CSV table of C-alpha atoms in Angstrom, one decimal:
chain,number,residue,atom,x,y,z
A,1084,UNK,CA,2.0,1.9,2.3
A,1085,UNK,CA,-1.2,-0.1,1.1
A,1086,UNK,CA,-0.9,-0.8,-2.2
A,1087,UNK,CA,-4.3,0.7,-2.6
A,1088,UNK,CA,-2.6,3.8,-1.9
A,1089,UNK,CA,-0.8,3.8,-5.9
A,1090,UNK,CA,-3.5,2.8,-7.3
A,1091,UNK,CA,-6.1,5.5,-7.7
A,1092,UNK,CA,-8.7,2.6,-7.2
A,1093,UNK,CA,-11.4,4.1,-4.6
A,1094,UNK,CA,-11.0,2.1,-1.6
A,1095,UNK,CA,-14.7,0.1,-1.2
A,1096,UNK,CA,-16.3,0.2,2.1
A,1097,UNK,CA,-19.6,-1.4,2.7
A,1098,UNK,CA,-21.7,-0.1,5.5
A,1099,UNK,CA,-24.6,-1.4,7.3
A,1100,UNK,CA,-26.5,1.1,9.9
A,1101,UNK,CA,-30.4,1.3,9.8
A,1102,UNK,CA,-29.8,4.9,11.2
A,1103,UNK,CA,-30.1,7.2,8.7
A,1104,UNK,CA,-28.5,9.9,10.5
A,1105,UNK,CA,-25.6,7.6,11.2
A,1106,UNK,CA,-25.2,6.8,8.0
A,1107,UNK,CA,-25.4,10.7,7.1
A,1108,UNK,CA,-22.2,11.3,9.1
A,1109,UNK,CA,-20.4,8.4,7.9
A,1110,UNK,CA,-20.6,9.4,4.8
A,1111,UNK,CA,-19.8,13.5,5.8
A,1112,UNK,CA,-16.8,12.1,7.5
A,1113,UNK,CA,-15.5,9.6,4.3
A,1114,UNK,CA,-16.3,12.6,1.9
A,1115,UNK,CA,-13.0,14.2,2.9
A,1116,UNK,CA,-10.9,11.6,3.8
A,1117,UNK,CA,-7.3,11.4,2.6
A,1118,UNK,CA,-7.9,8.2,0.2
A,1119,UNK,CA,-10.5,8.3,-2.2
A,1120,UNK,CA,-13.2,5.7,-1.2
A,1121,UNK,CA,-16.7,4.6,-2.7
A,1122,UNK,CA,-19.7,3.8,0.1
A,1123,UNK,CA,-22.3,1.6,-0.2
A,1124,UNK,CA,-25.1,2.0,2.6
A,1125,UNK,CA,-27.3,-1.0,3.1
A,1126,UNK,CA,-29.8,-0.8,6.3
A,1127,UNK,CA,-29.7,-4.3,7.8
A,1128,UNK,CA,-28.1,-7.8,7.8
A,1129,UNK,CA,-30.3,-9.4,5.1
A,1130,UNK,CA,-29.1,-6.2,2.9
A,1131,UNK,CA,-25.4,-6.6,4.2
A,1132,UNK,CA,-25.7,-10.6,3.3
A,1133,UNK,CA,-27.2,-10.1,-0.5
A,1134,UNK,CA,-24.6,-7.5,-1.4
A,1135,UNK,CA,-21.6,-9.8,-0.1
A,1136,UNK,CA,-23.1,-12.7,-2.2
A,1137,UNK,CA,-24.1,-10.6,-5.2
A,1138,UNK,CA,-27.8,-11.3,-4.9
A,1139,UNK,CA,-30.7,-9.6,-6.9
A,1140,UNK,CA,-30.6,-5.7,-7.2
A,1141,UNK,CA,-27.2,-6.4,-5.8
A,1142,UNK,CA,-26.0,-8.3,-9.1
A,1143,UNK,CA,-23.4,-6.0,-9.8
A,1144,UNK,CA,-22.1,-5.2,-5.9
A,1145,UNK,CA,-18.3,-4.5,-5.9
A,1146,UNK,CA,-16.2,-6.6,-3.6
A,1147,UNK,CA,-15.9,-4.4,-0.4
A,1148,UNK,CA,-12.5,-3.9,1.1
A,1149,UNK,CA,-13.6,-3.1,4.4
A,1150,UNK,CA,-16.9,-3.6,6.3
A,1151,UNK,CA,-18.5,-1.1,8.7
A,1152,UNK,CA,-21.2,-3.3,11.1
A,1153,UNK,CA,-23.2,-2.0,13.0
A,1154,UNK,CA,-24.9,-4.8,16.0
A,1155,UNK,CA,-28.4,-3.7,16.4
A,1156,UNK,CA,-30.0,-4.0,13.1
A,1157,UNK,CA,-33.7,-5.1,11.9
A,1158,UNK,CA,-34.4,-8.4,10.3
A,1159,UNK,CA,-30.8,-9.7,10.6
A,1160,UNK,CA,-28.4,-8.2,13.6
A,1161,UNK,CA,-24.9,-7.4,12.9
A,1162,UNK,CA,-23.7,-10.4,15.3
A,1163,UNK,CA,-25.7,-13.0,12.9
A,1164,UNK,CA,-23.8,-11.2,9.9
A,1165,UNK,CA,-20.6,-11.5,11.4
A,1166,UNK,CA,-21.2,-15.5,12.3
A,1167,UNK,CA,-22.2,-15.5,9.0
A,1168,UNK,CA,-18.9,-13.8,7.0
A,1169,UNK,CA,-16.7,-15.2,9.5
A,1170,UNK,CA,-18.0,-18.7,8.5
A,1171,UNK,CA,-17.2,-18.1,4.9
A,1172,UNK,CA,-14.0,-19.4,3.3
A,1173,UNK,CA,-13.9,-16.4,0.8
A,1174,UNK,CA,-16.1,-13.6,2.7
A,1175,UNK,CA,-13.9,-14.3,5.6
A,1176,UNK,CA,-11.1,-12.5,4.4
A,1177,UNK,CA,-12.6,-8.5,4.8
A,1178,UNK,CA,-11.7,-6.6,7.6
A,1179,UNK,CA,-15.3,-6.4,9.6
A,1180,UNK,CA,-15.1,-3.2,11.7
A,1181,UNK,CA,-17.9,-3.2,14.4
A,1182,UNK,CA,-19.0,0.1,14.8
A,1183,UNK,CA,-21.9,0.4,17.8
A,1184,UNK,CA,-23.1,2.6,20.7
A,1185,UNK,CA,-23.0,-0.8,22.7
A,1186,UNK,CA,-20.1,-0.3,25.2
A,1187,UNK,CA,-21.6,-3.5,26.8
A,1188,UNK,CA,-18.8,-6.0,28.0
A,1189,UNK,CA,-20.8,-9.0,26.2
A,1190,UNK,CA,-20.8,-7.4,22.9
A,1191,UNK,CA,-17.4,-6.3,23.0
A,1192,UNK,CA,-16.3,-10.2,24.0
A,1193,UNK,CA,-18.7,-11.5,21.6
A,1194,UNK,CA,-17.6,-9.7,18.6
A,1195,UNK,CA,-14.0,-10.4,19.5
A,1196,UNK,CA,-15.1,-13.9,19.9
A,1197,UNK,CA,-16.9,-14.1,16.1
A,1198,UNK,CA,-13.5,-12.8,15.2
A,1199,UNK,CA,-14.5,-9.0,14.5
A,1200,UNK,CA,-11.2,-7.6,12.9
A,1201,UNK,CA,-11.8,-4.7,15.4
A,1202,UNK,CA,-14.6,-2.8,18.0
A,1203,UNK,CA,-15.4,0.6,18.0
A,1204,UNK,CA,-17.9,2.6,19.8
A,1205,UNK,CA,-20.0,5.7,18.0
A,1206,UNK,CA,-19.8,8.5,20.1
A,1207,UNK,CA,-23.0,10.6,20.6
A,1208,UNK,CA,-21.2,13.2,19.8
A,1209,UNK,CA,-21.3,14.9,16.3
A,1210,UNK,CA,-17.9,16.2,16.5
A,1211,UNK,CA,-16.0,12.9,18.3
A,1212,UNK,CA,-18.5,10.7,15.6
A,1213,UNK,CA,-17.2,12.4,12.8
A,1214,UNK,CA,-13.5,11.8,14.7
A,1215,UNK,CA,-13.8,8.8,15.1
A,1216,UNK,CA,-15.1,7.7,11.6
A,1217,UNK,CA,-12.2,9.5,10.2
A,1218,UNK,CA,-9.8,7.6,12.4
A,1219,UNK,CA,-11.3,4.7,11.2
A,1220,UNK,CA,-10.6,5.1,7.5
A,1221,UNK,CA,-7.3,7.0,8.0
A,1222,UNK,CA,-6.1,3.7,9.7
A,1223,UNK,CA,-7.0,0.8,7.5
A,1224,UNK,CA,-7.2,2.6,3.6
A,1225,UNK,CA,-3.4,4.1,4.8
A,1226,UNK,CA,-1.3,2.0,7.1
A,1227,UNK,CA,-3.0,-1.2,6.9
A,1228,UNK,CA,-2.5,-3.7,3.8
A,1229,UNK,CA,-5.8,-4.7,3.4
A,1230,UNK,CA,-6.4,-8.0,1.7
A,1231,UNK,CA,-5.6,-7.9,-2.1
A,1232,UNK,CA,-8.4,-8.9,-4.5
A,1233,UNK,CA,-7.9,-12.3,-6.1
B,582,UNK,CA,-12.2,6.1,24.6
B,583,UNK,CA,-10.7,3.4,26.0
B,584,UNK,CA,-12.3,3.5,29.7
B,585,UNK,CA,-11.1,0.0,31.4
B,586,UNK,CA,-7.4,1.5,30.8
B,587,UNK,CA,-7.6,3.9,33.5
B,588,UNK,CA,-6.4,2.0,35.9
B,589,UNK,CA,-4.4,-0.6,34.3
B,590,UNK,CA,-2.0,0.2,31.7
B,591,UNK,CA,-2.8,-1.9,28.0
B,592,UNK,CA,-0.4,-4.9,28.2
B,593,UNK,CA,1.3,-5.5,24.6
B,594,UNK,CA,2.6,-8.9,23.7
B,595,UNK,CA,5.4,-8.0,20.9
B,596,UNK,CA,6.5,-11.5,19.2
B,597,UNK,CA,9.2,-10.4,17.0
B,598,UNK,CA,13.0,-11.9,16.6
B,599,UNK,CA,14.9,-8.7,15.4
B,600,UNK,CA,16.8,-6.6,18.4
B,601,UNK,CA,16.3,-3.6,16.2
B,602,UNK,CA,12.9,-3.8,15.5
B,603,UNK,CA,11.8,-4.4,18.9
B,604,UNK,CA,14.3,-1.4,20.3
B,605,UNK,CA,12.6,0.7,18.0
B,606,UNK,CA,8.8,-0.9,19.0
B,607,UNK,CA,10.1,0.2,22.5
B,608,UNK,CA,10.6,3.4,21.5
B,609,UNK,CA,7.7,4.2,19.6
B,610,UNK,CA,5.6,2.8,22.6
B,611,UNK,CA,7.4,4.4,25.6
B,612,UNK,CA,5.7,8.2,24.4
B,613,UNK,CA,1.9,6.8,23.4
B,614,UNK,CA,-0.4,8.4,24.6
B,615,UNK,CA,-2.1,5.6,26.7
B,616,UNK,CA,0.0,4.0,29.2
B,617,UNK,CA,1.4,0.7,28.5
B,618,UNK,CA,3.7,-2.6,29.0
B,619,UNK,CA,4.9,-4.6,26.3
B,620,UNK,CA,6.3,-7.5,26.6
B,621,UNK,CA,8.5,-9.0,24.3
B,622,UNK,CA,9.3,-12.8,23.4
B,623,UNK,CA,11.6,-13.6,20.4
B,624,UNK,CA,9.9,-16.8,18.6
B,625,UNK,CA,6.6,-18.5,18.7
B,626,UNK,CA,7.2,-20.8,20.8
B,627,UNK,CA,8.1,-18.1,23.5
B,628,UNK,CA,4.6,-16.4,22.1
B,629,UNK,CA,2.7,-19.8,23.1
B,630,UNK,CA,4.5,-20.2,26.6
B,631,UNK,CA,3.5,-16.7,27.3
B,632,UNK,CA,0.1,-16.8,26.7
B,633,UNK,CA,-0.3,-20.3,28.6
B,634,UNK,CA,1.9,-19.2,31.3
B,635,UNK,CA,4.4,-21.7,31.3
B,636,UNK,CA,7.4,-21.7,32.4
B,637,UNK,CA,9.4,-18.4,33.1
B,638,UNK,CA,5.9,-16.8,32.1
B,639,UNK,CA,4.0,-18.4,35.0
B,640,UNK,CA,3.0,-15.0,36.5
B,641,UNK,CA,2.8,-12.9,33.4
B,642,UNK,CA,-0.3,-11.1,32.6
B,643,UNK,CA,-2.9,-11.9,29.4
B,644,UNK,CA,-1.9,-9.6,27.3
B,645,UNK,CA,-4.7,-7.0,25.7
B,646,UNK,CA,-2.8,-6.9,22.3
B,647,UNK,CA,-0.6,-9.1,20.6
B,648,UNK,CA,2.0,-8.1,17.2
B,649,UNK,CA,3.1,-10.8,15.6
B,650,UNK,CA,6.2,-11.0,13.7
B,651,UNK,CA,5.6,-13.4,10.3
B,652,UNK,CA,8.8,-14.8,10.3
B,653,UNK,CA,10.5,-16.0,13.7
B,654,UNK,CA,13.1,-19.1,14.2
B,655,UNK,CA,11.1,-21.9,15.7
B,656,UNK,CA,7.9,-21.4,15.4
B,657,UNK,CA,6.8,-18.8,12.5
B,658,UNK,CA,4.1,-16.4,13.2
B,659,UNK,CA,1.8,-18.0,10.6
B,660,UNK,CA,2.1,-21.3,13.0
B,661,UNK,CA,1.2,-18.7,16.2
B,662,UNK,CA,-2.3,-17.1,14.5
B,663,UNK,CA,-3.1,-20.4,13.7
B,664,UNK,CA,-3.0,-21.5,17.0
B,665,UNK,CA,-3.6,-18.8,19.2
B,666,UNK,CA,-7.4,-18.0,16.3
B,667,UNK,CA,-8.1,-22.1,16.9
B,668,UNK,CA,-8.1,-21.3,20.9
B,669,UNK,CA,-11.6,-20.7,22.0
B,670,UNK,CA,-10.4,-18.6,24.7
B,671,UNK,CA,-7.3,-16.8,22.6
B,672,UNK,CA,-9.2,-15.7,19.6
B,673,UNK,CA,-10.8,-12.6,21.2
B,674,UNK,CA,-7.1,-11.2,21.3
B,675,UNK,CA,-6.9,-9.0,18.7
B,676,UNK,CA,-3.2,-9.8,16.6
B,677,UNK,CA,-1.4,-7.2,14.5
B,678,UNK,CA,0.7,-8.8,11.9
B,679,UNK,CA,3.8,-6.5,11.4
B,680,UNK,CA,6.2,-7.8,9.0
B,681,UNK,CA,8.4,-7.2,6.1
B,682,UNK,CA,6.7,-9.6,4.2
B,683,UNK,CA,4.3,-7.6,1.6
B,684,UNK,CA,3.7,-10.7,0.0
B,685,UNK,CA,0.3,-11.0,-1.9
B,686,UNK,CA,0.3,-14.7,-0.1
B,687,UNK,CA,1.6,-13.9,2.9
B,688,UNK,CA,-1.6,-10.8,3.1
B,689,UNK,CA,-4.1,-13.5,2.2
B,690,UNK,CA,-3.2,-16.3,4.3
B,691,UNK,CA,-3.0,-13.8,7.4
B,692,UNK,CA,-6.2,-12.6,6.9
B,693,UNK,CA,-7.7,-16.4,6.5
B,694,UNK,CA,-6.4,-17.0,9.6
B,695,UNK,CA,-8.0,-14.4,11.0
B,696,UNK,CA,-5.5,-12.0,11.7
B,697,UNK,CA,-6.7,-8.7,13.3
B,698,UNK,CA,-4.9,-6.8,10.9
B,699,UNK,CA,-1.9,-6.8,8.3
B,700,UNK,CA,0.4,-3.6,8.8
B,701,UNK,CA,4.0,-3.9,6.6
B,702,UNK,CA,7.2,-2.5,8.5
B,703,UNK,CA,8.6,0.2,6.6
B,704,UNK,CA,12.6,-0.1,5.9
B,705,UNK,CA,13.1,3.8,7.0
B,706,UNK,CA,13.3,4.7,10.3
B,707,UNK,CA,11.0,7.5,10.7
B,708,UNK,CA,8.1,5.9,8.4
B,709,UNK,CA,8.9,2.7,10.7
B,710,UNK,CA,8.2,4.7,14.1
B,711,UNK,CA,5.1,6.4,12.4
B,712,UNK,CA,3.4,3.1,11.4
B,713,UNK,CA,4.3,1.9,15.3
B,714,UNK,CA,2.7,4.8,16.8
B,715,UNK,CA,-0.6,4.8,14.4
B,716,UNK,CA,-1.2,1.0,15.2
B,717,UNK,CA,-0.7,2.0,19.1
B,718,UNK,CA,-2.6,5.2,18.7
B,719,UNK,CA,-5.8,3.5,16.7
B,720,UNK,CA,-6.0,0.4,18.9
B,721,UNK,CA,-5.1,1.6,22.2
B,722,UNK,CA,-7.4,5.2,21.7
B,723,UNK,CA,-10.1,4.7,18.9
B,724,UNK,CA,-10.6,0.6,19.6
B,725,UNK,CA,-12.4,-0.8,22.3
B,726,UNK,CA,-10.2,-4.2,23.3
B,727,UNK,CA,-12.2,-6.7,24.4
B,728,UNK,CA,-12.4,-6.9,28.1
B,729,UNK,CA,-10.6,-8.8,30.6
């Protein structure tokens, strides 16, 4: 359904956790996912903001597809990224899925409000985690037309 | 995951012109999982009188999710996004584009506007209900809607 789907081109997905065992399952649960897709990790919102815009060791970053944000990060919190690429003419255009173990009612309405393309929650759970991850990619690299590269 | 839908079932706003499509929308959503209404208005200016509660819609409830048709007689969907992502108060709804259209432009635009998501309908039936019931299924079970 997405043309992403016929093209053999890995899906690229961009996520920023500074958990590393988060980031472990992340990338356990996109290792065997139905489309073929490429991670890059980055470990807080400076990171996440130098990769978008191609900075330094970052010089040769793909454009991501799709954006995994987590809220609670060092140095530059996901909602400050999110401000940030929702701000931008051109960076504006990713999907931004929030992915947190906030199930506070602010967060939720403030992500929503910074127009986060969606919220989830990380379960604590390895199995529902893993699940949930899954669901995640399954959704937006197969019956989603993400935005096409220009 | 979804824990404020215990009590109160997910209220869908579906903007879209053709019968068909809605009957089968209907369909696909009367078996999900999660319990839910949908509501259905047939152009955008319908779409903007429900959400304002005007009219007919005076006691109709804010819906949790909206899908947006792209193209709809009076007020296109395009028009709608713009409108409803420019509200300081409406934005925070998440909107589903479902449309025909798989036009590069018509993808790009959406997403500039801040559209939730961009989902194509899929001419066959079956491949039609399947897309209906993953959109339902991820944002009704994995997504956590904003609050009321």
């Amino acid at each position: 359904m997405s043309p992403l789907v016929d093209t053999h081109k890995p899906i690229e997905i961009l996520l920023a956790e500074d958990n590393p065992g988060d980031v472990r399952l992340t990338r356990e649960a996109l290792k065997d996912a139905k489309i073929s897709n490429h991670l890059s990790v980055v470990a807080d919102g400076l990171e996440t903001l130098a990769f978008l815009h191609r900075e330094g060791r970052y010089a040769n970053a793909p454009r991501p597809h799709l954006i995994l944000l987590d809220l609670n990060m060092p140095r530059m919190d996901g909602r400050q990224v999110l401000a940030t690429i929702k701000a931008d003419e051109d960076l504006r255009r990713i999907p931004v899925v929030v992915l947190s173990t906030s199930q506070d009612r602010q967060d939720i309405q403030k992500a929503y409000a910074l127009q986060a393309n969606c919220y989830v929650t990380k379960p604590t759970n390895y199995d529902q985690f893993v699940s949930v991850v899954k669901s995640v990619e399954e959704f937006w690299a197969t019956i989603v037309e993400l935005p096409p590269e220009t | 995951m979804n824990t404020d839908t215990t009590t109160h079932p997910v209220e869908i706003l579906l903007a879209e012109d053709n019968p068909g499509d809605v009957r089968l929308t209907q369909e696909a959503l009367k078996d999900a999982k999660v319990h839910n209404r949908l509501h259905v208005v047939t152009d955008g200016v319908e779409a903007m009188a429900f959400l304002r509660r005007e009219g007919d819609y005076a006691g109709v409830p804010r819906p949790d999710l909206i899908l947006l048709d792209l193209n709809m007689p009076r007020m296109d969907g395009r028009e709608v996004l713009k409108q409803l992502k420019s509200d300081e108060d409406f934005r925070r709804i998440p909107v589903v584009i479902i449309t025909s259209s798989q036009a590069e432009e018509d993808i790009l635009k959406a997403y500039d506007l801040q559209a939730n998501c961009y989902v194509t309908k899929p001419v066959d039936l079956e491949q039609f209900m399947k897309v209906i019931k993953s959109v339902e299924e991820f944002w009704l079970t994995v997504v956590k809607l904003p609050p009321q």
